Coordinates of C-alpha atoms in Angstrom, one line a residue:
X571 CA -46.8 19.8 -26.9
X572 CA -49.1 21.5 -29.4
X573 CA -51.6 24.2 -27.9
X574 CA -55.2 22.6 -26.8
X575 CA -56.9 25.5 -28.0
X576 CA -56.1 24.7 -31.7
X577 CA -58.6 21.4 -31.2
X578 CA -62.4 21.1 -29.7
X579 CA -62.4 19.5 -25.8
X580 CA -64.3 16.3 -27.1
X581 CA -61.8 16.0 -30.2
X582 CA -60.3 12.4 -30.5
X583 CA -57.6 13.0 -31.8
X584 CA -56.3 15.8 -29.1
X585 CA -57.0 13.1 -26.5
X586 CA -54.8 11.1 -28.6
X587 CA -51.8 13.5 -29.0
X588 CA -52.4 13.8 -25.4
X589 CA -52.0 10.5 -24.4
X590 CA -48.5 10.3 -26.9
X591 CA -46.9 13.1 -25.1
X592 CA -47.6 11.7 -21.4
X593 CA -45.8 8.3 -22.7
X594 CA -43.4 10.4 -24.4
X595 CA -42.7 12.5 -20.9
X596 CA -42.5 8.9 -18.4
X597 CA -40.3 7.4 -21.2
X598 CA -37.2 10.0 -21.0
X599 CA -38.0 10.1 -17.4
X600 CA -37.2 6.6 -17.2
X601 CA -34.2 6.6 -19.7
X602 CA -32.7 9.2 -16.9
X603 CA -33.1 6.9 -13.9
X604 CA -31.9 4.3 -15.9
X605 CA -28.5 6.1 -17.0
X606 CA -27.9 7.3 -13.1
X607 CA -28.6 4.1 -11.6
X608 CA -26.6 1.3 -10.7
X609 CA -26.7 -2.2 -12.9
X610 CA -28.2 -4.6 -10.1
X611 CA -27.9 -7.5 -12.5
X612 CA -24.1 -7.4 -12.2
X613 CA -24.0 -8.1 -8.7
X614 CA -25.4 -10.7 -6.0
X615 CA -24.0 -8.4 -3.1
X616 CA -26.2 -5.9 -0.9
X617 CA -26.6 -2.2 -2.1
X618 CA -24.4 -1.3 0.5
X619 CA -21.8 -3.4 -0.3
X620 CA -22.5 -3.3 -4.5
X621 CA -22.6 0.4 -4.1
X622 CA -19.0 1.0 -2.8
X623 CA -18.2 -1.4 -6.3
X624 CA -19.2 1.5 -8.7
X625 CA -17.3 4.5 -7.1
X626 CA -16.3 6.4 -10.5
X627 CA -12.2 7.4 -10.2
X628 CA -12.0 11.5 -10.9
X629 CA -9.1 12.2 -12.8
X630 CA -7.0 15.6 -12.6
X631 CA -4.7 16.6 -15.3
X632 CA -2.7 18.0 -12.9
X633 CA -2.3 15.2 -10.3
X634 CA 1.5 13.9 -10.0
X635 CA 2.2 10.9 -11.9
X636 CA 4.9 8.2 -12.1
X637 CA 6.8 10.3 -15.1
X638 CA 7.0 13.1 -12.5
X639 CA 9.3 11.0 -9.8
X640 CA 12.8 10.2 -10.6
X641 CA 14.2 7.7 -8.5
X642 CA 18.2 7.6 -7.0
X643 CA 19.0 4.6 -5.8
X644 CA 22.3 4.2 -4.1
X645 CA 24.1 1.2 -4.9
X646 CA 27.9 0.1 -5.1
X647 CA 29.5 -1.8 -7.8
X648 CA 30.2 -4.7 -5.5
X649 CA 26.5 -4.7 -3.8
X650 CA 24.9 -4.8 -7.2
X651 CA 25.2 -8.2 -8.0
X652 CA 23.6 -9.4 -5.1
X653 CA 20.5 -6.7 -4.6
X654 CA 19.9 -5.8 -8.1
X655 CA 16.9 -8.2 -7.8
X656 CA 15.2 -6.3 -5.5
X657 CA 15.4 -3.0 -7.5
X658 CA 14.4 -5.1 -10.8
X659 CA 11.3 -6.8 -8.6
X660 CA 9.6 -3.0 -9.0
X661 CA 11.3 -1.2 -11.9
X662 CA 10.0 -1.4 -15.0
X663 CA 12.0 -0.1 -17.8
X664 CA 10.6 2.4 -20.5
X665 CA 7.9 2.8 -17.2
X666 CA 9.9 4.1 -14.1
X667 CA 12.6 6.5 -14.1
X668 CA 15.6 5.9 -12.0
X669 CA 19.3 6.0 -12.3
X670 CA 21.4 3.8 -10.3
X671 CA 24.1 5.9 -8.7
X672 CA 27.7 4.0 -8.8
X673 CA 31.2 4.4 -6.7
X674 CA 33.2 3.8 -9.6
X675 CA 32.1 2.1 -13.0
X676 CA 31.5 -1.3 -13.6
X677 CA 34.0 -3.5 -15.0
X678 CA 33.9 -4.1 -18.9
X679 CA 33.8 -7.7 -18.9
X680 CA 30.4 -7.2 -16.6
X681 CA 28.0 -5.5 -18.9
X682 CA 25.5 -3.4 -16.8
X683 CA 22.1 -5.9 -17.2
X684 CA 19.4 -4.3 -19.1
X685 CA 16.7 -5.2 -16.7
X686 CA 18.2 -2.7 -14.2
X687 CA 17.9 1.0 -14.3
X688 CA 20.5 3.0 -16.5
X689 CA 23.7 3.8 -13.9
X690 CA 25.7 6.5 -13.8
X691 CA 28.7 7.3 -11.3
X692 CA 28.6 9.4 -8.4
X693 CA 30.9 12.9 -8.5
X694 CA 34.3 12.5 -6.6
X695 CA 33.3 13.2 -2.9
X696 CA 36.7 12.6 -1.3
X697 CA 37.3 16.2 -0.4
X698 CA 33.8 15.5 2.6
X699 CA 35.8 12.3 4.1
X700 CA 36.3 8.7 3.4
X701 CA 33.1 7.5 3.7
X702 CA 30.4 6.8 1.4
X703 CA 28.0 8.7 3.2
X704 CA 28.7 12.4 1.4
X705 CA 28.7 10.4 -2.0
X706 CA 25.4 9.1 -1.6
X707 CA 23.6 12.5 0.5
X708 CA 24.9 14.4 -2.8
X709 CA 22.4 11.8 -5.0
X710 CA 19.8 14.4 -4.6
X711 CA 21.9 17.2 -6.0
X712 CA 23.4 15.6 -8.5
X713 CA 20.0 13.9 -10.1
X714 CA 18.4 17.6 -10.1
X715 CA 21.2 18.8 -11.8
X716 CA 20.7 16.1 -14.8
X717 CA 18.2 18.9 -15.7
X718 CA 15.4 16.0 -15.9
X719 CA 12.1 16.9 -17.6
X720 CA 8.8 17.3 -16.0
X721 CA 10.7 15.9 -12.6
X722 CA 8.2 17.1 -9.8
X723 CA 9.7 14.8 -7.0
X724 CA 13.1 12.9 -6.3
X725 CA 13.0 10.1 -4.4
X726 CA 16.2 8.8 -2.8
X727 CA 15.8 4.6 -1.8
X728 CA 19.1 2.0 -1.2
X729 CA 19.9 -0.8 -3.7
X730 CA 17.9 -3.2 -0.8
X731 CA 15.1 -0.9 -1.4
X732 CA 11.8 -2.6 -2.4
X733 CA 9.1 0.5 -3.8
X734 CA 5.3 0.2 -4.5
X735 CA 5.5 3.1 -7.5
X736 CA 1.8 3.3 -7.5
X737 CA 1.4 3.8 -4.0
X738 CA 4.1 6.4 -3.9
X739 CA 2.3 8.7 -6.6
X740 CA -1.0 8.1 -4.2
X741 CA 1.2 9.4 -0.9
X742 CA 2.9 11.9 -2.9
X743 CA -1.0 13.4 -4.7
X744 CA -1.1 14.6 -0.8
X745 CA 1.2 17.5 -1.3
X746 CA 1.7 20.5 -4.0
X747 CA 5.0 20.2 -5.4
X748 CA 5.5 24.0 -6.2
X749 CA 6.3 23.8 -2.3
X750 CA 9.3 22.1 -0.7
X751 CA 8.6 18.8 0.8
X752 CA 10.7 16.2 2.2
X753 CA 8.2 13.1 2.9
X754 CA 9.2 9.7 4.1
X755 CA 9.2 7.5 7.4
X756 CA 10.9 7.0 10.7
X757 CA 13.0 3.9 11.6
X758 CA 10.4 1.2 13.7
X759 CA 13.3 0.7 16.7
X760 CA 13.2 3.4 18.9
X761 CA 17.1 2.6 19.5
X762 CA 17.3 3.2 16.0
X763 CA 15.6 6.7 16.4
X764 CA 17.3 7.5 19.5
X765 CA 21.0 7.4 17.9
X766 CA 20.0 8.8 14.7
X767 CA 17.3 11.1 14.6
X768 CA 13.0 11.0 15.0
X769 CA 13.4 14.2 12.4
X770 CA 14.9 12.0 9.8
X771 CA 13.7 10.2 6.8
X772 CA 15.6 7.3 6.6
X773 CA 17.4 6.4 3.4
X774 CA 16.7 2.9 3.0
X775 CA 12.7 3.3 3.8
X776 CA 13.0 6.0 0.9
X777 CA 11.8 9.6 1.0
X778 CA 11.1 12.0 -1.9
X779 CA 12.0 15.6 -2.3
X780 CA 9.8 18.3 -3.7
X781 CA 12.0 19.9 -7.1
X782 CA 11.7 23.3 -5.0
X783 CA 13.3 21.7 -1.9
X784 CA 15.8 19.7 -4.3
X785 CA 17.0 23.2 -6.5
X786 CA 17.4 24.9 -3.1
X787 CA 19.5 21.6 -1.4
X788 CA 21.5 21.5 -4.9
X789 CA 23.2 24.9 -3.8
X790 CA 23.9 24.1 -0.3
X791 CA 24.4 21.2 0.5
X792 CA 28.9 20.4 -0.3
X793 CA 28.2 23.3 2.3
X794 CA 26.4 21.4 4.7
X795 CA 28.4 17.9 4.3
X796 CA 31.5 19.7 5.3
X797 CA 29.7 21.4 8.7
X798 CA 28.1 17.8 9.3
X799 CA 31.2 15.5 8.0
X800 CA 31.2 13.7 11.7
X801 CA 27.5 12.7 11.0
X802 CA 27.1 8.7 10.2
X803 CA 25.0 8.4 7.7
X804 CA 24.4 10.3 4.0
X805 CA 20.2 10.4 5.5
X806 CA 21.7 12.0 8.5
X807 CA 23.5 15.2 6.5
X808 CA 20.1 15.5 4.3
X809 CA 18.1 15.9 7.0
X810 CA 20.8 18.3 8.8
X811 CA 20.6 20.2 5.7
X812 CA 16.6 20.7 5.2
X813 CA 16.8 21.9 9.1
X814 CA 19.0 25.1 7.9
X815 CA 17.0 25.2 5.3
X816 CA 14.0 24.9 7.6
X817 CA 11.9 22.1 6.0
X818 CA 10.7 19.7 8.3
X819 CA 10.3 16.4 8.0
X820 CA 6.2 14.8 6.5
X821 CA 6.2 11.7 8.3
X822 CA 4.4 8.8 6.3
X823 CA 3.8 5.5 7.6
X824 CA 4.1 3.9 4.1
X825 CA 7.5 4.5 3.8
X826 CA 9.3 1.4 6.0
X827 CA 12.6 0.9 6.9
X828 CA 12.3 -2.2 8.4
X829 CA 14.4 -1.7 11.3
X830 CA 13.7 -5.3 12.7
X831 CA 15.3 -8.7 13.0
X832 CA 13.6 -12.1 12.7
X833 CA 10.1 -12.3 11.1
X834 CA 8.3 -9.4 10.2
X835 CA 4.7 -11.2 9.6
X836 CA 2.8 -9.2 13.3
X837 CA 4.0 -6.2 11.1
X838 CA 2.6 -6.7 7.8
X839 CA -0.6 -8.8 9.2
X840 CA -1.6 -4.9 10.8
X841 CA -0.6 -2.2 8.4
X842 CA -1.5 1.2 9.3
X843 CA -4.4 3.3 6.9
X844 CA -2.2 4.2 4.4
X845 CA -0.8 3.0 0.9
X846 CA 1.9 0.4 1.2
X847 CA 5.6 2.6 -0.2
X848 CA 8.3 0.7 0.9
X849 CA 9.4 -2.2 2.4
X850 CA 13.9 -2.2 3.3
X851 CA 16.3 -4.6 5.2
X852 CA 14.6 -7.4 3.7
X853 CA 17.4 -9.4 4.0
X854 CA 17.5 -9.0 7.8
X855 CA 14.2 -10.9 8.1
X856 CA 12.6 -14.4 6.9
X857 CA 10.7 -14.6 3.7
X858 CA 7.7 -12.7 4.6
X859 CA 5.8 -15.7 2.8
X860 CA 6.9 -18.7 5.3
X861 CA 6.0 -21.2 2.2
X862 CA 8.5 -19.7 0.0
X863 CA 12.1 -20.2 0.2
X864 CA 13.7 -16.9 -1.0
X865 CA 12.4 -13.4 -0.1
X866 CA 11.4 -12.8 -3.6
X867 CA 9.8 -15.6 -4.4
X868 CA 7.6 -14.3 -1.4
X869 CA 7.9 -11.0 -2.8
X870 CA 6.0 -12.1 -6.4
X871 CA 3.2 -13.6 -4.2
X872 CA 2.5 -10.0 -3.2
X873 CA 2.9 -8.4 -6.4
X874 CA 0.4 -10.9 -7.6
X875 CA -2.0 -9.1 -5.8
X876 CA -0.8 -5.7 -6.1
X877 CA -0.7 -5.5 -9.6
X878 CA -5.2 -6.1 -9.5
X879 CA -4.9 -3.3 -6.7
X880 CA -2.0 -1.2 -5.4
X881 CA -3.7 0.8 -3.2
X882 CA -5.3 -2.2 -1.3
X883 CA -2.3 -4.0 -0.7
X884 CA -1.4 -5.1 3.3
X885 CA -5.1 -2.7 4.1
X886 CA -6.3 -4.4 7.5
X887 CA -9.9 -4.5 7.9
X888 CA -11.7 -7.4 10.2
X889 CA -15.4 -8.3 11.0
X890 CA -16.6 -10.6 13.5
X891 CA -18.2 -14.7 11.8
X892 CA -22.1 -13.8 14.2
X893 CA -22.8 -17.3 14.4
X894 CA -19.9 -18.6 16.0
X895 CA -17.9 -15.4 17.9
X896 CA -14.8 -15.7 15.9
X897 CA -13.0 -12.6 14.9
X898 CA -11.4 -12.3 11.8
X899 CA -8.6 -10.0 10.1
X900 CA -7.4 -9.2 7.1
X901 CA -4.5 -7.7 5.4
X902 CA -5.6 -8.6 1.8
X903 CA -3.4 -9.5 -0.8
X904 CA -1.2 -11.2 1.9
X905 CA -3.1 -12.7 5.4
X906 CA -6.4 -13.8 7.1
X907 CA -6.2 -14.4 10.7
X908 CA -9.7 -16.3 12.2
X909 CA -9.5 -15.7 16.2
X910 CA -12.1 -18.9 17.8
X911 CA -12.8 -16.0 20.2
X912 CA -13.8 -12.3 20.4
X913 CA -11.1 -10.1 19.6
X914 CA -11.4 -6.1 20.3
X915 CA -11.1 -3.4 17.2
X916 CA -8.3 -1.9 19.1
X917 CA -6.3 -5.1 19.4
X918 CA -6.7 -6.4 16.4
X919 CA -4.9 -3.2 15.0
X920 CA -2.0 -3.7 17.1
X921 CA 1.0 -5.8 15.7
X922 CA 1.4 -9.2 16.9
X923 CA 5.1 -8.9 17.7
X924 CA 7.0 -11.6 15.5
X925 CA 10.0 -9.5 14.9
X926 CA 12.8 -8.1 17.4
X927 CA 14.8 -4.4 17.5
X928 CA 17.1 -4.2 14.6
X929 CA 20.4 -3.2 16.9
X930 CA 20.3 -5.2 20.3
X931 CA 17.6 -7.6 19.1
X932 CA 15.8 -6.9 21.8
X933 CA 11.6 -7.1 22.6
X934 CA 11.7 -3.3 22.2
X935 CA 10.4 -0.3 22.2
X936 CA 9.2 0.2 18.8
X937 CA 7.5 3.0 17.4
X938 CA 4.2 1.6 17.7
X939 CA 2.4 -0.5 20.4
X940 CA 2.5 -4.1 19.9
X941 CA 1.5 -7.3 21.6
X942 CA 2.4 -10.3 22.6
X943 CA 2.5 -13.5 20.2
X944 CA 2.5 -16.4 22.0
X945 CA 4.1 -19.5 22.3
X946 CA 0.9 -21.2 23.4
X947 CA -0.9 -22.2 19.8
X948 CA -4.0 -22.6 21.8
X949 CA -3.8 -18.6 22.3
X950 CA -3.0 -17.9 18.5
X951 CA -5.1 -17.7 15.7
X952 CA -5.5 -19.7 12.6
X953 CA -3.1 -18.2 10.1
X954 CA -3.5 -17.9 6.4
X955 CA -1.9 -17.1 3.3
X956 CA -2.5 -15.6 0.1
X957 CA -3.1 -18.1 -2.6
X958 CA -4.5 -16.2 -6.2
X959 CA -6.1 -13.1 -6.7
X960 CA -9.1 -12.9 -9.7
X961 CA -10.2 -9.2 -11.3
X962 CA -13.7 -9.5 -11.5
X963 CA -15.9 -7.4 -14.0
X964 CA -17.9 -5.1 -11.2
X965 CA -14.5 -3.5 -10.6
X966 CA -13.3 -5.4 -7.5
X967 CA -11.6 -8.5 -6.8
X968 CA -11.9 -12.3 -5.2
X969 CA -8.7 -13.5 -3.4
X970 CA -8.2 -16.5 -2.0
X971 CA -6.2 -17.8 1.3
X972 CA -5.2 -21.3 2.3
X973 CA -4.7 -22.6 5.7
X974 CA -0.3 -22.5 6.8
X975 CA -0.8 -26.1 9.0
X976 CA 3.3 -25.8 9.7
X977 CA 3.1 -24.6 13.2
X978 CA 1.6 -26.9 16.3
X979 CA -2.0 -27.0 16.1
X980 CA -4.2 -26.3 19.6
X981 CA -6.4 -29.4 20.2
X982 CA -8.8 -27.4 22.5
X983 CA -12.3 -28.6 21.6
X984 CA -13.2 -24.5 20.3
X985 CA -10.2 -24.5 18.0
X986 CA -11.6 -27.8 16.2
X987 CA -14.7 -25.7 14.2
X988 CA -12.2 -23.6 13.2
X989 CA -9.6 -25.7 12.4
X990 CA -12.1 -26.9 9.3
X991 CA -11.7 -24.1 7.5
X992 CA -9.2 -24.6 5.1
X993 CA -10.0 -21.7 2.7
X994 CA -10.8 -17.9 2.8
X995 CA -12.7 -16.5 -0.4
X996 CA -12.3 -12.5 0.4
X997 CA -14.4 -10.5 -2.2
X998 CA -13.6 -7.1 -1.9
X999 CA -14.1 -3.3 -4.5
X1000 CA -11.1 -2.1 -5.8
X1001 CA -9.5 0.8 -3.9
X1002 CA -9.5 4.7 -5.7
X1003 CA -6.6 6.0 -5.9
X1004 CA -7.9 9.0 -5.1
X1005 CA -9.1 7.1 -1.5
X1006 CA -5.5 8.3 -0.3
X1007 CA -6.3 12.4 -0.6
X1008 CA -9.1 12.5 1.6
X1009 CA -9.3 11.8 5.4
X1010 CA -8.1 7.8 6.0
X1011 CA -10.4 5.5 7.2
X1012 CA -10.2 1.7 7.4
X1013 CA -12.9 -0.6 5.5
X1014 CA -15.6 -2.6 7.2
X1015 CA -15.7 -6.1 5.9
X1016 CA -18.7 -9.0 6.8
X1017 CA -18.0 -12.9 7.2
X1018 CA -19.5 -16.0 7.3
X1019 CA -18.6 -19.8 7.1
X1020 CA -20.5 -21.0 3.8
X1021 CA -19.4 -24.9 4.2
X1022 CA -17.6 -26.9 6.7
X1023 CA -13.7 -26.5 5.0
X1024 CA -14.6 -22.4 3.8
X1025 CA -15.4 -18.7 5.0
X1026 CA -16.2 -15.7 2.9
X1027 CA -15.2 -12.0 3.7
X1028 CA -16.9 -8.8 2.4
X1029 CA -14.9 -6.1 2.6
X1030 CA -17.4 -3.1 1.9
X1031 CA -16.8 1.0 3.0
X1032 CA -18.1 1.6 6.1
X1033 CA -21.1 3.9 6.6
X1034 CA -21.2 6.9 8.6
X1035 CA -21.8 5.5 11.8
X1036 CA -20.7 1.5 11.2
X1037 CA -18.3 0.0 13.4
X1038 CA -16.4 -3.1 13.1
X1039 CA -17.3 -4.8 16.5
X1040 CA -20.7 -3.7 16.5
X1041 CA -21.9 -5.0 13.1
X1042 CA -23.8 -8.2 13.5
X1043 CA -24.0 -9.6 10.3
X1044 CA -25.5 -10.1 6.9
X1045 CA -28.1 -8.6 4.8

């Protein structure tokens, strides 16, 4: 601003360069605010839900990556044929790195499909005993020493094994891997556990290993297999290996082996707060999607919603419809249950048991709590499954769910409200990958019955002090 004392007090035209300059000062100040602020005119939602929209995703040049994880899958040449659809479901070639390890090689008049991983054939083990098991513990060793570039993690899964890359890089951003790791997950049947190990990452949930841990198992372990040869399992002689080596085991709910027979829908309907990694033994249950025929066909119509947001994927959350008492969950991209009743937080978060103990088929134990689905339909909710998913331009998503009328319906007069509702419309922000580093914490999500035959879900981050059965409603 020029100096006053170069023009007279009464001057017109210092009152007028005056005048500029104090429009020139509230202008930038606006341009500011502007440039910080959020654009209300893309959304029709709250601040506090349109706020949790606009969450910017920090990016770290060091942060672990998919071309840091090699994957070892253990296959045979005569269980290839019928899994390699499961492996080809999640790999994507020129995208995911992975070897298929081999018994023997294939036969020429079978040429080795191109939409599999690249195969190579497992070192002679017979010297460690007759059994697969040493072959496929020694994937580990042999994989580090391909000498593979950049490789910060290897991550062992079975030829049954369905991974959630995305997810895993999220799980595996937890940990430095200058330090020796050995991540993955627990068997669901305590039976399971009991025989084997709680210590243990088992092989067909998946678990990764740090390229410290791997160099250092590389050197050791033909020494190991031959102290542990009456072990069962290739998992087993790992795991007895990183205990000389004194690496314990990072235990990650993501990482399922599936350990249970029947229907695994109470499991995935109430996943725990953490990313989706693996889902094994899907063979030993029905099509996860009771309106599909095959397990990958039911598979697609989650990957449908994973590929608009991996991180999101199975997430519970569940809110309570004010105006009529019903309870509602979510486990988006695959479920909506509507309860025509209150349902507590801390039930709603324990899985409905559909499913039965891998070994005895038993009622349990399980690793986890669980409760009772009943035979009575007048005691279960309204079930629904996912239909499409739509990426919307404020960085979130709209899925949709549609009523599964196969079961026997409850004709109770309180279930007929409900039974209207043919369609769930669940709006809902991307997830940040980055969500997965910090402390977990489930989402808070707000519903409402628009018209007779629909409801609409929220989901939105909670606030400080927000809790799911306490919030009453809409803004």
């Amino acid at each position: 601003m020029i100096p006053r004392k170069f023009f007279p007090s009464d001057n017109l035209l210092w009152r007028t360069i005056k005048c500029l300059s104090l429009l020139l000062v509230f202008y930038f100040v606006f341009l500011s605010f502007s440039a910080f602020s959020p654009d209300h005119s893309r959304s029709r939602f709250p601040d506090s839900v349109r706020q949790s929209f606009d969450l910017p995703f920090p990016f770290s040049p060091s942060s672990t990556n998919l071309s840091h994880i090699l994957f070892g899958i253990a296959g045979s040449v005569s269980s290839w044929p019928d899994r390699r659809h499961y492996i080809e479901h999640w790999f994507s070639p020129g995208r995911t790195r992975a070897f298929v390890w081999l018994d023997e090689q294939p036969p020429p008049d079978h040429p080795w499909p191109a939409t599999s991983p690249p195969y190579r054939v497992s070192e002679n083990t017979s010297r460690f005993g007759p059994r697969s098991a040493a072959r496929i513990a020694r994937i580990v060793s042999e994989a580090y020493r391909l000498g593979s570039d950049g490789v910060r993690w290897f991550v062992m899964g079975d030829d049954d094994t369905v991974f959630f890359p995305e997810n895993l890089v999220s799980v595996l951003n937890r940990y430095d891997p200058d330090d020796m790791y050995y991540v993955g997950g627990v068997s669901e049947s305590v039976e399971q556990d009991v025989i084997h190990s709680y210590g243990m990452a088992f092989g067909g949930g998946g678990f990764a290993v740090s390229r410290p841990l791997a160099a250092a198992l590389s050197t050791v372990l033909d020494g190991c297999l031959d102290r542990y040869a009456s072990l069962y399992g290739s998992d087993q002689r790992v795991q007895a290996c990183l205990a000389e080596l004194g690496v314990p085991l990072s235990r990650d709910l993501g990482f399922h082996q599936m350990d249970i027979r029947g229907n695994a829908y109470g499991l995935l309907a109430a996943h725990p707060v953490t990313p989706l990694v693996s889902l094994h033994h899907l063979d030993g249950v029905g099509p996860i999607d009771p309106r599909r025929k095959t397990q990958i066909e039911s598979l697609r119509t989650l990957d449908s919603a994973y590929r608009v947001d991996p991180g999101r994927t199975l997430q519970q959350t569940f809110c309570y419809e004010p105006g009529r008492n019903w309870s509602v969950s979510v486990s988006w991209g695959y479920t909506v249950q509507i309860y025509p009743w209150v349902v507590s937080p801390r039930d709603l978060e324990i899985p409905a048991q559909t499913f039965r103990t891998w070994r005895s088929w038993a009622d349990g134990p399980f690793t986890f709590n669980t409760r009772p689905w009943p035979d009575d339909p007048c005691k279960r909710p309204l079930v629904y499954f996912l239909d499409p998913v739509e990426e919307s331009g404020w960085s979130g998503s709209i899925s949709y769910y549609s009523r599964f009328k196969r079961e026997p319906e409850c004709g109770l007069v309180g279930f007929g409200m409900a039974r209207k509702v043919q369609k769930v419309r669940v709006v809902s922000p991307k997830m940040d990958p980055n969500e997965w580093t910090k402390a977990p914490r489930r989402y808070c999500c707000e519903a409402r019955t628009g018209d007779k035959n629909s409801m609409e879900v929220r989901i939105r981050r909670c606030g400080s002090d927000s809790t799911s059965f306490l919030y009453s409603g809409w803004k």
